Tab-separated table of C-alpha atoms in Angstrom:
chain	number	residue	atom	x	y	z
Z	3	MET	CA	24.034	47.751	25.088
Z	4	THR	CA	26.321	46.850	22.563
Z	5	SER	CA	25.361	48.822	19.196
Z	6	LEU	CA	25.025	46.763	16.600
Z	7	ARG	CA	25.363	49.969	14.227
Z	8	TRP	CA	27.793	49.271	11.397
Z	9	ALA	CA	31.491	51.387	10.481
Z	10	ALA	CA	30.140	50.940	6.452
Z	11	GLU	CA	26.246	50.300	5.843
Z	12	THR	CA	24.880	46.399	4.316
Z	13	ASP	CA	23.201	47.072	1.152
Z	14	LEU	CA	20.219	45.221	2.161
Z	15	VAL	CA	18.607	44.173	6.173
Z	16	VAL	CA	16.223	41.646	6.028
Z	17	VAL	CA	13.741	42.189	8.889
Z	18	GLY	CA	12.910	37.795	10.291
Z	19	ALA	CA	14.597	34.968	9.239
Z	20	GLY	CA	11.391	33.386	8.365
Z	21	ILE	CA	10.880	31.894	4.446
Z	22	VAL	CA	10.146	34.847	3.561
Z	23	GLY	CA	12.813	36.909	4.908
Z	24	LEU	CA	15.181	34.583	3.953
Z	25	SER	CA	14.509	34.094	0.694
Z	26	HIS	CA	15.200	37.550	-0.274
Z	27	ALA	CA	18.464	37.146	1.536
Z	28	VAL	CA	18.508	34.992	-1.225
Z	29	GLU	CA	18.079	36.483	-4.043
Z	30	ALA	CA	20.987	39.101	-2.553
Z	31	VAL	CA	23.198	37.416	-2.480
Z	32	ALA	CA	22.313	36.327	-5.934
Z	33	ARG	CA	22.985	39.216	-7.338
Z	34	GLY	CA	25.954	40.413	-5.256
Z	35	LEU	CA	24.278	42.446	-2.185
Z	36	SER	CA	25.715	42.579	1.332
Z	37	VAL	CA	23.171	41.522	3.494
Z	38	THR	CA	22.183	41.637	7.290
Z	39	VAL	CA	19.587	40.254	8.535
Z	40	VAL	CA	17.937	40.918	12.013
Z	41	GLU	CA	15.599	38.154	14.046
Z	42	ARG	CA	13.809	38.372	17.098
Z	43	ASP	CA	13.716	34.766	18.500
Z	44	GLU	CA	17.284	32.748	19.040
Z	45	ARG	CA	16.307	30.895	15.935
Z	46	ALA	CA	13.268	30.845	13.182
Z	47	VAL	CA	10.565	29.594	15.902
Z	48	GLY	CA	7.164	30.894	13.561
Z	49	ALA	CA	4.835	29.550	10.146
Z	50	SER	CA	8.163	28.212	9.324
Z	51	VAL	CA	8.252	25.586	10.636
Z	52	ARG	CA	4.972	25.259	12.209
Z	53	ASN	CA	3.798	23.938	8.236
Z	54	PHE	CA	3.428	20.520	5.748
Z	55	GLY	CA	6.949	21.624	4.910
Z	56	HIS	CA	4.474	21.490	1.255
Z	57	GLY	CA	5.050	23.109	-2.143
Z	58	CYS	CA	1.819	24.240	-2.923
Z	59	VAL	CA	2.354	24.628	-6.722
Z	60	THR	CA	-0.438	23.462	-9.084
Z	61	ALA	CA	-3.208	24.135	-6.982
Z	62	GLN	CA	-2.547	27.673	-7.498
Z	63	SER	CA	-3.767	30.845	-9.994
Z	64	GLY	CA	-2.650	33.684	-11.315
Z	65	VAL	CA	-0.178	35.778	-9.539
Z	66	ALA	CA	0.006	33.113	-6.562
Z	67	LEU	CA	1.302	30.285	-9.408
Z	68	GLU	CA	3.704	32.560	-11.458
Z	69	TYR	CA	5.482	32.378	-7.923
Z	70	ALA	CA	4.744	29.042	-7.262
Z	71	MET	CA	6.441	28.374	-10.288
Z	72	ALA	CA	9.718	30.777	-10.513
Z	73	ALA	CA	10.665	29.316	-6.484
Z	74	ARG	CA	10.069	25.930	-7.717
Z	75	PRO	CA	13.924	26.516	-9.110
Z	76	ARG	CA	14.908	28.343	-6.160
Z	77	TRP	CA	14.118	25.547	-4.124
Z	78	LEU	CA	15.743	22.329	-5.775
Z	79	ARG	CA	18.697	24.698	-6.444
Z	80	LEU	CA	18.863	26.188	-2.813
Z	81	GLY	CA	18.497	22.139	-1.413
Z	82	LYS	CA	21.565	21.292	-3.370
Z	83	ASP	CA	23.440	23.941	-1.971
Z	84	ALA	CA	21.923	24.224	1.483
Z	85	GLY	CA	23.019	20.080	1.958
Z	86	PHE	CA	18.785	19.754	2.798
Z	87	LEU	CA	16.853	17.332	1.450
Z	88	VAL	CA	14.108	18.498	-1.572
Z	89	GLN	CA	11.896	15.313	-2.119
Z	90	ASP	CA	10.517	16.385	-5.886
Z	91	ALA	CA	8.246	14.618	-5.822
Z	92	GLY	CA	4.723	15.851	-5.588
Z	93	THR	CA	0.718	15.755	-4.327
Z	94	LEU	CA	-0.877	12.794	-4.981
Z	95	VAL	CA	-5.222	14.281	-4.245
Z	96	ALA	CA	-6.905	11.352	-2.767
Z	97	ALA	CA	-10.774	11.730	-3.584
Z	98	ARG	CA	-13.724	9.945	-1.602
Z	99	ALA	CA	-15.848	10.276	-3.447
Z	100	ASP	CA	-17.252	10.950	-7.947
Z	101	ASP	CA	-17.735	14.228	-7.113
Z	102	GLU	CA	-14.226	15.059	-6.025
Z	103	LEU	CA	-13.276	12.686	-9.065
Z	104	ALA	CA	-14.773	15.383	-11.744
Z	105	VAL	CA	-12.814	18.426	-9.816
Z	106	LEU	CA	-9.745	16.902	-10.554
Z	107	ALA	CA	-10.478	15.596	-13.935
Z	108	GLU	CA	-12.074	19.474	-14.483
Z	109	LEU	CA	-8.087	20.716	-13.338
Z	110	ARG	CA	-6.705	17.651	-15.357
Z	111	ASP	CA	-9.048	19.284	-18.840
Z	112	LEU	CA	-7.184	22.732	-17.316
Z	113	ARG	CA	-3.310	21.615	-16.821
Z	114	GLY	CA	-2.417	19.147	-18.310
Z	115	ASP	CA	-0.026	17.086	-17.605
Z	116	ASP	CA	0.603	18.997	-14.444
Z	117	VAL	CA	-2.569	16.874	-13.259
Z	118	VAL	CA	-1.446	12.716	-13.625
Z	119	LEU	CA	-5.781	10.691	-12.904
Z	120	LEU	CA	-4.991	7.878	-10.118
Z	121	ASP	CA	-7.701	5.018	-10.465
Z	122	ARG	CA	-7.864	3.463	-6.920
Z	123	ALA	CA	-4.846	1.179	-7.497
Z	124	ALA	CA	-2.659	4.098	-8.454
Z	125	VAL	CA	-3.594	5.521	-5.821
Z	126	LEU	CA	-2.590	2.412	-3.493
Z	127	GLU	CA	0.695	2.458	-4.700
Z	128	ARG	CA	1.922	5.729	-3.371
Z	129	VAL	CA	0.240	5.264	0.161
Z	130	THR	CA	-2.220	3.371	2.582
Z	131	LEU	CA	-5.599	4.916	2.496
Z	132	GLY	CA	-8.463	3.869	3.867
Z	133	GLU	CA	-11.533	1.787	2.016
Z	134	GLU	CA	-13.126	5.465	1.410
Z	135	VAL	CA	-11.092	6.382	-1.527
Z	136	ILE	CA	-11.681	5.829	-5.178
Z	137	GLY	CA	-9.141	7.524	-7.068
Z	138	GLY	CA	-7.943	10.686	-7.280
Z	139	ALA	CA	-4.688	12.213	-9.505
Z	140	TRP	CA	-1.249	13.148	-9.111
Z	141	LEU	CA	0.279	16.551	-8.932
Z	142	PRO	CA	4.452	16.746	-10.671
Z	143	LEU	CA	5.121	19.710	-10.014
Z	144	ASP	CA	4.503	19.960	-6.712
Z	145	LEU	CA	7.823	20.241	-3.925
Z	146	ARG	CA	8.134	18.291	-0.355
Z	147	VAL	CA	11.335	19.532	2.249
Z	148	ASP	CA	11.463	19.044	6.032
Z	149	ALA	CA	9.918	22.584	7.315
Z	150	ARG	CA	11.436	22.162	10.978
Z	151	SER	CA	15.206	21.581	9.580
Z	152	ALA	CA	14.495	23.428	6.006
Z	153	PRO	CA	14.988	27.253	7.497
Z	154	ALA	CA	17.802	26.271	9.829
Z	155	ALA	CA	19.735	25.073	6.787
Z	156	ILE	CA	19.059	28.076	4.442
Z	157	ALA	CA	20.108	29.886	7.267
Z	158	ALA	CA	23.090	28.682	7.903
Z	159	TRP	CA	24.064	27.819	4.485
Z	160	LEU	CA	22.742	32.443	4.140
Z	161	ALA	CA	26.309	32.334	6.796
Z	162	SER	CA	28.282	30.973	5.076
Z	163	GLN	CA	28.082	33.095	2.340
Z	164	GLY	CA	29.209	35.719	4.131
Z	165	VAL	CA	25.209	37.197	5.652
Z	166	VAL	CA	25.426	38.914	9.126
Z	167	PHE	CA	22.598	37.453	11.202
Z	168	HIS	CA	21.206	39.153	14.319
Z	169	TRP	CA	19.304	36.854	16.337
Z	170	GLY	CA	17.321	37.520	19.413
Z	171	THR	CA	17.032	41.031	18.215
Z	172	ALA	CA	14.106	42.926	18.036
Z	173	VAL	CA	14.301	45.669	15.331
Z	174	THR	CA	12.130	48.554	16.969
Z	175	SER	CA	11.862	51.082	13.706
Z	176	THR	CA	12.713	51.208	10.858
Z	177	GLU	CA	13.508	54.892	8.831
Z	178	PRO	CA	14.896	55.706	5.291
Z	179	GLY	CA	18.669	54.814	5.516
Z	180	ILE	CA	18.078	52.995	9.113
Z	181	VAL	CA	17.045	50.109	11.180
Z	182	HIS	CA	16.848	50.860	15.433
Z	183	THR	CA	16.297	48.017	16.895
Z	184	ALA	CA	16.780	46.558	20.600
Z	185	HIS	CA	21.068	46.703	21.093
Z	186	GLY	CA	21.643	49.856	18.501
Z	187	ASP	CA	21.399	50.839	14.464
Z	188	LEU	CA	21.612	49.438	11.439
Z	189	CYS	CA	22.447	50.946	8.517
Z	190	ALA	CA	21.021	50.236	4.694
Z	191	LYS	CA	20.904	50.548	1.758
Z	192	TRP	CA	17.461	48.893	1.354
Z	193	THR	CA	15.246	47.875	4.083
Z	194	VAL	CA	12.934	44.268	3.808
Z	195	VAL	CA	9.851	44.026	6.811
Z	196	ALA	CA	9.004	40.395	6.765
Z	197	VAL	CA	8.162	39.411	9.945
Z	198	GLY	CA	5.660	37.135	8.859
Z	199	HIS	CA	1.542	37.628	10.871
Z	200	ASP	CA	3.454	40.677	13.912
Z	201	VAL	CA	3.382	43.441	10.477
Z	202	ASP	CA	1.123	45.502	12.858
Z	203	ARG	CA	3.938	45.406	15.559
Z	204	LEU	CA	6.517	47.610	13.249
Z	205	HIS	CA	3.257	49.149	10.892
Z	206	PRO	CA	0.193	49.091	12.044
Z	207	GLU	CA	-1.070	51.213	9.664
Z	208	ILE	CA	-0.213	49.262	6.588
Z	209	ALA	CA	-1.784	46.013	8.588
Z	210	ALA	CA	-5.002	47.917	8.786
Z	211	THR	CA	-4.839	49.256	5.501
Z	212	HIS	CA	-4.082	45.232	4.133
Z	213	GLY	CA	-7.229	43.668	5.947
Z	214	VAL	CA	-4.424	42.036	7.683
Z	215	ARG	CA	-5.578	39.712	10.574
Z	216	ARG	CA	-3.475	36.173	11.711
Z	217	CYS	CA	-4.926	32.336	10.960
Z	218	GLY	CA	-4.570	30.330	13.357
Z	219	LEU	CA	-4.247	26.064	12.870
Z	220	HIS	CA	-4.213	23.370	14.393
Z	221	MET	CA	-1.909	20.495	13.136
Z	222	LEU	CA	-0.848	17.565	15.304
Z	223	ARG	CA	2.074	14.756	14.474
Z	224	VAL	CA	0.797	10.698	14.532
Z	225	ARG	CA	3.296	8.293	14.181
Z	226	ASP	CA	2.308	6.465	10.992
Z	227	PRO	CA	0.048	3.569	11.302
Z	228	HIS	CA	1.576	2.257	8.312
Z	229	ALA	CA	5.275	2.369	8.893
Z	230	ARG	CA	5.466	3.627	5.250
Z	231	PRO	CA	7.454	5.886	3.604
Z	232	VAL	CA	5.676	8.194	1.560
Z	233	GLU	CA	7.364	11.755	-1.014
Z	234	GLU	CA	4.271	12.835	-1.399
Z	235	ALA	CA	2.222	15.455	0.532
Z	236	VAL	CA	-1.306	13.728	0.441
Z	237	LEU	CA	-4.588	16.084	0.264
Z	238	THR	CA	-8.248	15.904	0.090
Z	239	GLY	CA	-11.164	16.772	-1.286
Z	240	HIS	CA	-10.934	19.652	1.858
Z	241	ALA	CA	-8.253	21.187	-0.305
Z	242	MET	CA	-10.299	21.651	-2.980
Z	243	LEU	CA	-12.609	24.326	-1.243
Z	244	ARG	CA	-9.013	26.315	-0.493
Z	245	TYR	CA	-6.636	26.335	-3.248
Z	246	SER	CA	-7.474	28.735	-6.071
Z	247	ALA	CA	-6.923	26.746	-9.174
Z	248	PHE	CA	-9.893	24.329	-8.598
Z	249	ASP	CA	-12.173	28.056	-8.291
Z	250	ALA	CA	-12.302	27.112	-12.433
Z	251	CYS	CA	-13.763	24.119	-11.664
Z	252	PRO	CA	-17.433	23.770	-11.499
Z	253	SER	CA	-17.692	20.679	-10.053
Z	254	ARG	CA	-16.278	21.945	-6.929
Z	255	SER	CA	-20.029	23.533	-5.910
Z	256	ALA	CA	-20.796	19.798	-5.600
Z	257	VAL	CA	-17.741	18.750	-3.212
Z	258	ARG	CA	-19.418	21.863	-1.185
Z	259	ASP	CA	-22.768	20.759	-1.169
Z	260	ARG	CA	-22.141	17.284	-0.321
Z	261	LEU	CA	-18.979	18.311	2.336
Z	262	ALA	CA	-22.148	20.328	4.006
Z	263	ALA	CA	-24.872	17.741	3.983
Z	264	VAL	CA	-22.072	14.648	5.145
Z	265	ALA	CA	-19.554	16.011	7.755
Z	266	PRO	CA	-20.623	19.808	8.564
Z	267	GLU	CA	-18.005	20.029	11.546
Z	268	THR	CA	-15.395	20.160	8.378
Z	269	LEU	CA	-16.513	22.900	7.748
Z	270	ASP	CA	-17.576	24.707	10.261
Z	271	ALA	CA	-14.280	24.722	11.482
Z	272	GLN	CA	-12.443	25.314	8.245
Z	273	LEU	CA	-11.085	22.298	7.791
Z	274	ASN	CA	-8.239	21.334	5.386
Z	275	LEU	CA	-7.197	17.788	5.906
Z	276	MET	CA	-3.853	16.208	4.493
Z	277	PHE	CA	-0.786	14.921	5.754
Z	278	THR	CA	2.551	14.789	4.898
Z	279	GLN	CA	5.401	12.277	7.091
Z	280	ARG	CA	8.830	13.746	8.182
Z	281	PRO	CA	12.032	12.389	8.239
Z	282	ASP	CA	10.878	10.409	10.877
Z	283	GLY	CA	8.542	8.498	9.496
Z	284	THR	CA	5.875	9.921	11.507
Z	285	LEU	CA	2.826	11.714	9.670
Z	286	THR	CA	2.394	15.949	9.958
Z	287	ILE	CA	-1.365	15.811	9.533
Z	288	GLY	CA	-3.831	18.843	10.064
Z	289	ASP	CA	-5.451	21.579	10.034
Z	290	THR	CA	-7.915	23.728	10.981
Z	291	HIS	CA	-8.645	27.105	9.967
Z	292	ASP	CA	-9.810	30.359	12.452
Z	293	TYR	CA	-9.501	34.219	11.793
Z	294	ALA	CA	-9.374	36.697	13.968
Z	295	THR	CA	-6.193	40.335	14.888
Z	296	THR	CA	-6.248	38.575	18.010
Z	297	LEU	CA	-6.129	34.799	17.880
Z	298	PRO	CA	-7.718	33.235	22.206
Z	299	PRO	CA	-4.487	31.613	23.284
Z	300	PHE	CA	-7.252	28.574	24.640
Z	301	ARG	CA	-6.744	25.158	22.607
Z	302	ASP	CA	-10.176	23.658	21.578
Z	303	GLU	CA	-9.996	19.909	22.541
Z	304	ALA	CA	-12.779	19.570	20.184
Z	305	ARG	CA	-10.538	20.198	16.786
Z	306	ASP	CA	-7.767	18.249	18.383
Z	307	GLU	CA	-10.175	15.095	17.762
Z	308	LEU	CA	-11.376	16.266	14.325
Z	309	ILE	CA	-8.285	16.127	12.575
Z	310	ARG	CA	-7.575	12.704	15.021
Z	311	ALA	CA	-10.702	11.277	13.632
Z	312	GLU	CA	-10.586	12.591	10.343
Z	313	THR	CA	-7.474	11.229	9.656
Z	314	ALA	CA	-8.525	8.383	10.794
Z	315	ARG	CA	-10.554	7.921	8.444
Z	316	LEU	CA	-8.227	8.354	5.442
Z	317	LEU	CA	-6.063	6.484	6.625
Z	318	GLY	CA	-8.655	2.987	7.184
Z	319	VAL	CA	-7.269	2.629	10.780
Z	320	SER	CA	-9.466	3.622	13.785
Z	321	THR	CA	-6.657	5.552	15.949
Z	322	VAL	CA	-3.893	7.124	15.288
Z	323	ASP	CA	-1.536	8.049	18.270
Z	324	VAL	CA	-0.339	11.887	18.730
Z	325	LEU	CA	2.805	12.870	19.736
Z	326	GLU	CA	2.821	17.004	19.487
Z	327	ARG	CA	0.510	19.121	19.175
Z	328	TRP	CA	1.095	23.127	18.569
Z	329	PRO	CA	-0.736	26.143	16.873
Z	330	GLY	CA	0.428	26.498	14.097
Z	331	VAL	CA	-0.527	31.074	12.610
Z	332	TYR	CA	0.079	33.188	9.531
Z	333	ALA	CA	-0.918	36.274	7.481
Z	334	SER	CA	-4.677	36.271	6.715
Z	335	ALA	CA	-5.550	38.847	4.073
Z	336	PRO	CA	-8.443	39.982	1.518
Z	337	GLU	CA	-4.959	39.309	-0.786
Z	338	PRO	CA	-2.104	36.664	-1.494
Z	339	PHE	CA	0.203	39.129	-0.760
Z	340	LEU	CA	0.831	42.120	1.300
Z	341	ILE	CA	3.385	44.069	0.133
Z	342	ASP	CA	3.601	47.813	0.539
Z	343	THR	CA	6.288	50.753	1.637
Z	344	PRO	CA	6.418	52.024	4.478
Z	345	HIS	CA	9.610	54.863	3.526
Z	346	SER	CA	11.600	55.164	0.818
Z	347	GLY	CA	13.913	52.334	0.963
Z	348	ALA	CA	11.571	49.368	2.281
Z	349	ARG	CA	8.963	47.790	1.272
Z	350	VAL	CA	7.295	45.103	3.655
Z	351	VAL	CA	6.519	41.483	2.472
Z	352	SER	CA	3.915	38.956	3.556
Z	353	VAL	CA	2.335	35.810	2.560
Z	354	THR	CA	-1.195	36.369	4.017
Z	355	SER	CA	-2.311	33.711	2.526
Z	356	GLY	CA	-0.564	30.277	4.592
Z	357	ILE	CA	1.592	30.030	1.027
Z	358	GLY	CA	5.191	31.077	1.780
Z	359	MET	CA	6.490	28.028	0.860
Z	360	THR	CA	5.445	27.491	-2.231
Z	361	THR	CA	6.078	30.976	-3.563
Z	362	ALA	CA	8.237	33.380	-1.415
Z	363	PHE	CA	11.331	32.690	-3.870
Z	364	GLY	CA	9.039	33.430	-6.937
Z	365	LEU	CA	8.140	36.804	-4.861
Z	366	ALA	CA	11.139	37.633	-3.219
Z	367	PRO	CA	12.534	38.596	-7.184
Z	368	ALA	CA	9.447	40.622	-7.828
Z	369	VAL	CA	9.968	42.811	-4.493
Z	370	LEU	CA	13.496	43.672	-5.284
Z	371	ASP	CA	13.224	44.382	-8.504
Z	372	SER	CA	10.491	46.973	-7.630
Z	373	LEU	CA	13.234	47.561	-4.279
Z	374	LEU	CA	16.124	47.985	-6.674
Z	375	THR	CA	15.866	49.940	-9.238
């Protein structure tokens, strides 16, 4: 066994090289700390690369909105520093019913210029959608990245800044000043454990205290039937039932009631119908949601077919051609963020609401502020 024990301790060990772990490494480097990142896999393969690459700023509220707003300029700066594309293109919310337009108008009243109402013609100038679309809104603060390439680009940039990565190295436990791994020990002044939905593997007591479960997603990549560039993320009325900013919109209940009457299967599957376009022009589409501490290993084709059919309907075509399918998994809990102290000099951190890409770079400074004091 090769020992990883350092002759001189590093300031911070980050456990996990997903976007939450990487965000803490980026913040620590900005503060002049020496950093080591330990990741059990050979590269990031979890929630950080399986998502839409959507920085969903405006649809948040409370502390999530604070973190999202803080993360936004950090994404833009990091994209330039690390050499990956961050699209400052916003989000298009397509409305297909009057109650959805009413919700968007209410959100505009709450958020002002952060919500720009659009008629059908203005929506179609941006993206080709079906006849059901009657209008919508543009959320200019939202961002886009390619989720499959951004984490690797960030890790490479961190390495160029002197951050040491130990890939393929499982952490077995931590204690004050020491991180125990399958390949030996690392010494550190401080430790951040950012292992997403697997917080129960290292700290089951913390996971139990916070009510952490896993949320399983069905996601697909399809050919764009319109072969047209789409810079914005595209959301629908289903997003109004999932994102907290819409909680304050009185007409949201009408959206839920209508969908329960005309499309109950979408509510049963907890569908958030949306898509983003990858650099190769294909579309990432999804997604449905299932919650359990241990998710079943079997994939229900009916869920995929629901996403395919609803996406085709949104795009105004008869079908979409599937190129890839994959399960997504993220941590879920009653509160959107888990920050806990397993022992002195350490924090366990997880975004337990599916908005890690949106908030991680705002969350990390707050965590390090508390850890380093």
